[in-house]
PDB file of C-alpha atoms in Angstrom:
ATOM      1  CA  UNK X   1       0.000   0.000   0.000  1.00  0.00           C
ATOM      2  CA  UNK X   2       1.489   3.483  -0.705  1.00  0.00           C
ATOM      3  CA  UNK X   3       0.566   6.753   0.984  1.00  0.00           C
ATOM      4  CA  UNK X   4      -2.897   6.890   1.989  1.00  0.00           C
ATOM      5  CA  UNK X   5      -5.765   8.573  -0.473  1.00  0.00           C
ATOM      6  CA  UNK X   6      -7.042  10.573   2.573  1.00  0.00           C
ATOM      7  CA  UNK X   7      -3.572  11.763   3.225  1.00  0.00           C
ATOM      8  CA  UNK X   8      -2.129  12.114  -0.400  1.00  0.00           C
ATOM      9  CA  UNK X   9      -5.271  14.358  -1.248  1.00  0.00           C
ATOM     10  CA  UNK X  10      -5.285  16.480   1.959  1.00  0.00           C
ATOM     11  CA  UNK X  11      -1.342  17.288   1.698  1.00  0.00           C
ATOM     12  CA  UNK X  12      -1.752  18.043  -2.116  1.00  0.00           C
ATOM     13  CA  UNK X  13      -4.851  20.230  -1.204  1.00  0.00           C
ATOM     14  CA  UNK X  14      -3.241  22.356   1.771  1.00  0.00           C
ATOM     15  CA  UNK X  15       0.139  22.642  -1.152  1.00  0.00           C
ATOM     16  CA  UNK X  16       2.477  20.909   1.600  1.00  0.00           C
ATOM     17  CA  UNK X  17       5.654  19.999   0.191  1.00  0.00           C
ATOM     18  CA  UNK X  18       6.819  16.609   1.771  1.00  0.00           C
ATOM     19  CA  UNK X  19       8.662  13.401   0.759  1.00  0.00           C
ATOM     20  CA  UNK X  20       7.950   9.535   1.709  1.00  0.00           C
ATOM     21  CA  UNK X  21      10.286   7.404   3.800  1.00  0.00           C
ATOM     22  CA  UNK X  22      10.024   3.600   3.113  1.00  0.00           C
ATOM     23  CA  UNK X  23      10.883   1.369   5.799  1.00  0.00           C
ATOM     24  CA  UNK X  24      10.860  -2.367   6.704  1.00  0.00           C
ATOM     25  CA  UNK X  25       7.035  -3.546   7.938  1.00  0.00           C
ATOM     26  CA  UNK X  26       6.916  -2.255  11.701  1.00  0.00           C
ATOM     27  CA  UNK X  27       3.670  -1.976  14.355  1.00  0.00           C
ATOM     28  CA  UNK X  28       4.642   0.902  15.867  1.00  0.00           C
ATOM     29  CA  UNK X  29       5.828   4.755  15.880  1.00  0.00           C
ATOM     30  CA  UNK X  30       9.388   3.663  17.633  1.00  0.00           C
ATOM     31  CA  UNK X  31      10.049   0.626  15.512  1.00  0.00           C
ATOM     32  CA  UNK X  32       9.142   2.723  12.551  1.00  0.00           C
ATOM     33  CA  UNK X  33      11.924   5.476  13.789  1.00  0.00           C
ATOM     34  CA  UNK X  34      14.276   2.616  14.647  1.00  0.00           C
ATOM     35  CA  UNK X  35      13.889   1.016  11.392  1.00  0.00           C
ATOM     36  CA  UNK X  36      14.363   4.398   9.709  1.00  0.00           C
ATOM     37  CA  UNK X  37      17.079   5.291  11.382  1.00  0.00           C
ATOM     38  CA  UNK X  38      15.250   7.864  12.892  1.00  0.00           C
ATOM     39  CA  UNK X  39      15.663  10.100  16.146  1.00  0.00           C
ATOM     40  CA  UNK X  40      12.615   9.238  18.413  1.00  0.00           C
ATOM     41  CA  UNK X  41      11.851  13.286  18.843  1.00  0.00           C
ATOM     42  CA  UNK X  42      11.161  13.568  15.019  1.00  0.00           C
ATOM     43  CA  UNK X  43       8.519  10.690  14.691  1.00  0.00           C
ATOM     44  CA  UNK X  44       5.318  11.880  15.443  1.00  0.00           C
ATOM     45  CA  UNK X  45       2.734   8.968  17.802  1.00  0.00           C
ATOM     46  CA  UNK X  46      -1.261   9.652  17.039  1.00  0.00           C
ATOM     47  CA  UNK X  47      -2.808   8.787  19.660  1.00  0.00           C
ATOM     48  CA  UNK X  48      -7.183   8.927  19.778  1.00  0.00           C
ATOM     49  CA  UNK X  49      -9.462  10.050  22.463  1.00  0.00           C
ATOM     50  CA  UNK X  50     -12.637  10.230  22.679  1.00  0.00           C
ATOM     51  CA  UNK X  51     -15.363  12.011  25.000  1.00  0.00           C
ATOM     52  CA  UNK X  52     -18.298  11.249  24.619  1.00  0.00           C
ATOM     53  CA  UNK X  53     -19.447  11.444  20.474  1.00  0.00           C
ATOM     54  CA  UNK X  54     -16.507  13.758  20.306  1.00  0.00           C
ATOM     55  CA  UNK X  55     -12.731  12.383  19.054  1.00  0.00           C
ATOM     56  CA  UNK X  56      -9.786  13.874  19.414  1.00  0.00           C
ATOM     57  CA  UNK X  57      -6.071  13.559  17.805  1.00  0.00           C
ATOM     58  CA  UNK X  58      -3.101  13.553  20.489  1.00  0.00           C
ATOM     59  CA  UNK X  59      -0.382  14.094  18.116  1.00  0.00           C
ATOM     60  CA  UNK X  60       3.392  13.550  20.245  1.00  0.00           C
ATOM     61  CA  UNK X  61       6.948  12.501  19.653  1.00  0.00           C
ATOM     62  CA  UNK X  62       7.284   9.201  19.164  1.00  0.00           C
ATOM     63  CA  UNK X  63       9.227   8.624  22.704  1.00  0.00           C
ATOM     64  CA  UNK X  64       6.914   9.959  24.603  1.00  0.00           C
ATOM     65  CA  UNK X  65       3.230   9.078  26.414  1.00  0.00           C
ATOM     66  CA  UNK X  66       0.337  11.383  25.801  1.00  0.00           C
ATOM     67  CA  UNK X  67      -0.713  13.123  28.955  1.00  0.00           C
ATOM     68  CA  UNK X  68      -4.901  13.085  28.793  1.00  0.00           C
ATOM     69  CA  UNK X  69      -5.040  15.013  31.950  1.00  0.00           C
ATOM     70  CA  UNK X  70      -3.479  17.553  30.752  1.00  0.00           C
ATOM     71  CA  UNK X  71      -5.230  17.671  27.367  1.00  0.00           C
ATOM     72  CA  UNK X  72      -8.458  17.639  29.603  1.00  0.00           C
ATOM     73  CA  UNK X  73      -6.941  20.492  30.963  1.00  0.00           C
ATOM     74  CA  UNK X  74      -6.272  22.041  27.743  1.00  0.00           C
ATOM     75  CA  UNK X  75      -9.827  21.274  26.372  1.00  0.00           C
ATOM     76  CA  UNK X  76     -12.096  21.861  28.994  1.00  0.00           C
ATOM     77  CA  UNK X  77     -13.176  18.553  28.353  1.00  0.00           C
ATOM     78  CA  UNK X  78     -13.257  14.840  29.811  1.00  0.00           C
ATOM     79  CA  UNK X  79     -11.214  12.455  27.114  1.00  0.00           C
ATOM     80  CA  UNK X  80     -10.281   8.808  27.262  1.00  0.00           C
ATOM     81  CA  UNK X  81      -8.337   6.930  25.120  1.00  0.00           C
ATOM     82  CA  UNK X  82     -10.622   5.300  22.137  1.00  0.00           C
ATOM     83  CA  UNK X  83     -11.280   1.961  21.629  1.00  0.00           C
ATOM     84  CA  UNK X  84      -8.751   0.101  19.198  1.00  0.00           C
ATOM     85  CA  UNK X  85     -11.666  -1.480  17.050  1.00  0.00           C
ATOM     86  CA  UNK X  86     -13.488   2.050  16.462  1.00  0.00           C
ATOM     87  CA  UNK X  87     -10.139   3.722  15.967  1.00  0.00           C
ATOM     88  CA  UNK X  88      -9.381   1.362  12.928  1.00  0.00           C
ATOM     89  CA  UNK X  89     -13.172   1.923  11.172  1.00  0.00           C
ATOM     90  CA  UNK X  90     -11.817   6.256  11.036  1.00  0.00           C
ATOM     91  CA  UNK X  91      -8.780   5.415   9.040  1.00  0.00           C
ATOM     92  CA  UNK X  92     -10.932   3.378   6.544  1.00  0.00           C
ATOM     93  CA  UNK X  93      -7.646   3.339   4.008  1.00  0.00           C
ATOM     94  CA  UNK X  94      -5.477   2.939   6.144  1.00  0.00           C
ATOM     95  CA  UNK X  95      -3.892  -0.244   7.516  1.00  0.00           C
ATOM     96  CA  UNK X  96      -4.918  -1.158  10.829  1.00  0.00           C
ATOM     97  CA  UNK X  97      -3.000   0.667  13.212  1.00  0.00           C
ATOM     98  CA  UNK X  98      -1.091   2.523  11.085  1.00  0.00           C
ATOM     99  CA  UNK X  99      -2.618   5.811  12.360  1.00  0.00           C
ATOM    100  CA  UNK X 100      -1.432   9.104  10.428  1.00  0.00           C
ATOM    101  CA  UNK X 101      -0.908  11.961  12.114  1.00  0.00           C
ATOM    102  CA  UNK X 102      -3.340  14.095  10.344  1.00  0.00           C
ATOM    103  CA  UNK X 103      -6.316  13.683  11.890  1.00  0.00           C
ATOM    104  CA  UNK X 104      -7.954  17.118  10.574  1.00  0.00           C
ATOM    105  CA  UNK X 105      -7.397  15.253   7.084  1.00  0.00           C
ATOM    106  CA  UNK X 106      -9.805  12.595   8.503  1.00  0.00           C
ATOM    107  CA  UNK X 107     -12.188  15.586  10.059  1.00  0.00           C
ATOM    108  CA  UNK X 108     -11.034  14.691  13.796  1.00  0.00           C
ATOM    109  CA  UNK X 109      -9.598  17.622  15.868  1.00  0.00           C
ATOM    110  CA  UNK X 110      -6.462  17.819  16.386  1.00  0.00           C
ATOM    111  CA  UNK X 111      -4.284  19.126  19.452  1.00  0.00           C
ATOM    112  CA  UNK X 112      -0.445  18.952  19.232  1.00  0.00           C
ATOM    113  CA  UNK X 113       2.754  18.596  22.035  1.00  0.00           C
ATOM    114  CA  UNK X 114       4.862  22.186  21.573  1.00  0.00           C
ATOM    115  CA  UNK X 115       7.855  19.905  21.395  1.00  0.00           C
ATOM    116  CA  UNK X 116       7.099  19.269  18.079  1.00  0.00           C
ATOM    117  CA  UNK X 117       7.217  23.179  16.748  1.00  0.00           C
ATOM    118  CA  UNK X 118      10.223  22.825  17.430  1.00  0.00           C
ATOM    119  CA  UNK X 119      11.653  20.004  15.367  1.00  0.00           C
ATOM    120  CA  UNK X 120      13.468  20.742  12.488  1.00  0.00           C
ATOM    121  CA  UNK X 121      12.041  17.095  10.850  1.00  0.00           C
ATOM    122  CA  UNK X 122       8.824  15.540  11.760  1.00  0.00           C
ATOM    123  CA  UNK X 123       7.739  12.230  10.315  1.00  0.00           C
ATOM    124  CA  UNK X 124       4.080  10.544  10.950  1.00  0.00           C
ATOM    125  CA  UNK X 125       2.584   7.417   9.058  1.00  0.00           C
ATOM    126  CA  UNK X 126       1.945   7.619   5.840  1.00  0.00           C
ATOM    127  CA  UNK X 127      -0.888   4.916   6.081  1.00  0.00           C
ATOM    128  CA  UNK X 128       0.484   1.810   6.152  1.00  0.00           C
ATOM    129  CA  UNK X 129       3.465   0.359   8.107  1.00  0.00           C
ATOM    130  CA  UNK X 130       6.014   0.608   6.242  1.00  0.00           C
ATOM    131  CA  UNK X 131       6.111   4.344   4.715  1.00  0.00           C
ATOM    132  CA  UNK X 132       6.717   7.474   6.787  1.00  0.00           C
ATOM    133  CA  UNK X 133       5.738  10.612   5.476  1.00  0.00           C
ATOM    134  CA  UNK X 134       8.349  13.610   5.764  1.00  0.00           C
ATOM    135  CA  UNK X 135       7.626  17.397   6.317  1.00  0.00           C
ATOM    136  CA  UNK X 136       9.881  19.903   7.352  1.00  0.00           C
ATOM    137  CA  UNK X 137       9.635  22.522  10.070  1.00  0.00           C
ATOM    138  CA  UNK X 138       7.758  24.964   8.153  1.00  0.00           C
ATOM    139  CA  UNK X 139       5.084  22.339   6.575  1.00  0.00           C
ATOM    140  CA  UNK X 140       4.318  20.973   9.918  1.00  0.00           C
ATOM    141  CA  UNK X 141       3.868  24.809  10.884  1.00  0.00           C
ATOM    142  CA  UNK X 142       1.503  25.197   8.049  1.00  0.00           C
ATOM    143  CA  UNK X 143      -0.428  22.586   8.696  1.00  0.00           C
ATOM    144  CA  UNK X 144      -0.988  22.724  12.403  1.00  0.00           C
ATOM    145  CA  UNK X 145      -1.614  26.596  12.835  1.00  0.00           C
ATOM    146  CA  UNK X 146      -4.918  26.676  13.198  1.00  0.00           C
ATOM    147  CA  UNK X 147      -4.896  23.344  15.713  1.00  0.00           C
ATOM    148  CA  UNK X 148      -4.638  23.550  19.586  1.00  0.00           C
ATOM    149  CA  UNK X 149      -0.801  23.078  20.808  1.00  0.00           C
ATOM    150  CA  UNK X 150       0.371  22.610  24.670  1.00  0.00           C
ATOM    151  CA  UNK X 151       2.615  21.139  26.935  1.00  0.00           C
ATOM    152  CA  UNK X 152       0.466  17.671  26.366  1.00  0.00           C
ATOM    153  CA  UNK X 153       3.268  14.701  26.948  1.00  0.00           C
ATOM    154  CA  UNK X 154       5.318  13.193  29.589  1.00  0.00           C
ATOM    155  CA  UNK X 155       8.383  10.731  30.003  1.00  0.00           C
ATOM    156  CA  UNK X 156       7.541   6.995  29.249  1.00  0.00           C
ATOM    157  CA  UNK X 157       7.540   5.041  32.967  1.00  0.00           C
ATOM    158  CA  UNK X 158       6.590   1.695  31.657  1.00  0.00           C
ATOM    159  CA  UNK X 159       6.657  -0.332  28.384  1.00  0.00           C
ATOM    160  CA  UNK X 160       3.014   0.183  28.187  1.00  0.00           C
ATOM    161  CA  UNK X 161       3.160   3.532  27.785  1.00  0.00           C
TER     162      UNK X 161
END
């Protein structure tokens, strides 16, 4: 599978300049880095809440753990993480899991870690798992102006983080 239609229109629509990084098959954001040869910082993790009816996109460097009580914070609001099986029926061309990290292209809200303005590289799935798409610091700008930004990660404790 290449770069997903969703993804491929909505980059091409918003004029943001960006390149595709293939990789071997992976299952996650830090395997995809790894297999990349990738710093952790630079590879974006979506992660989906929900509240309610309502979704929302955590997007966060790879290394970290999304912080929902702070996003609540952020919000005004009471999110959870979503379900895995609803999560895959919103990224209908998409691999499962493979989760990219444009959720406005997909009509979910978005809210973004400031550690990522700040990246000179950022890199998010492309769709399937084994392409990464590439934007640099100025197209990730672009694209996440209008979007909600904060403090909204932490340090990983555990694996399961």
């Amino acid at each position: 599978m290449a770069v997903a239609a969703t993804v491929f229109d909505y980059l091409q629509h918003e004029n943001i300049l960006y390149d595709v990084v293939m990789h071997s098959p992976t299952e996650s954001a830090a395997e995809s880095a790894r297999e990349s040869v990738l710093p952790l910082v630079d590879v974006i993790k979506s992660v989906i809440l929900r509240d309610g009816q309502n979704r929302l996109m955590a997007i966060i460097p790879a290394d970290k753990c999304v912080d929902i009580r702070q996003i609540n914070h952020v919000m005004g609001a009471h999110y959870h993480l979503d379900a895995e099986s609803d999560i895959d029926r919103l990224f209908d061309d998409c691999v499962d899991g493979a989760v990219p990290g444009l959720g406005q292209a997909y009509n979910i809200p978005v809210i973004w870690d400031d550690a990522l303005g700040y990246e000179e590289d950022v890199y998010f799935e492309a769709g399937d798992h084994r392409e990464l798409i590439h934007l640099r610091h100025d197209q990730f700008l672009k694209i996440m102006q209008r979007w909600p930004h904060g403090a909204i990660c932490r340090p990983r404790t555990t694996v399961q983080d």
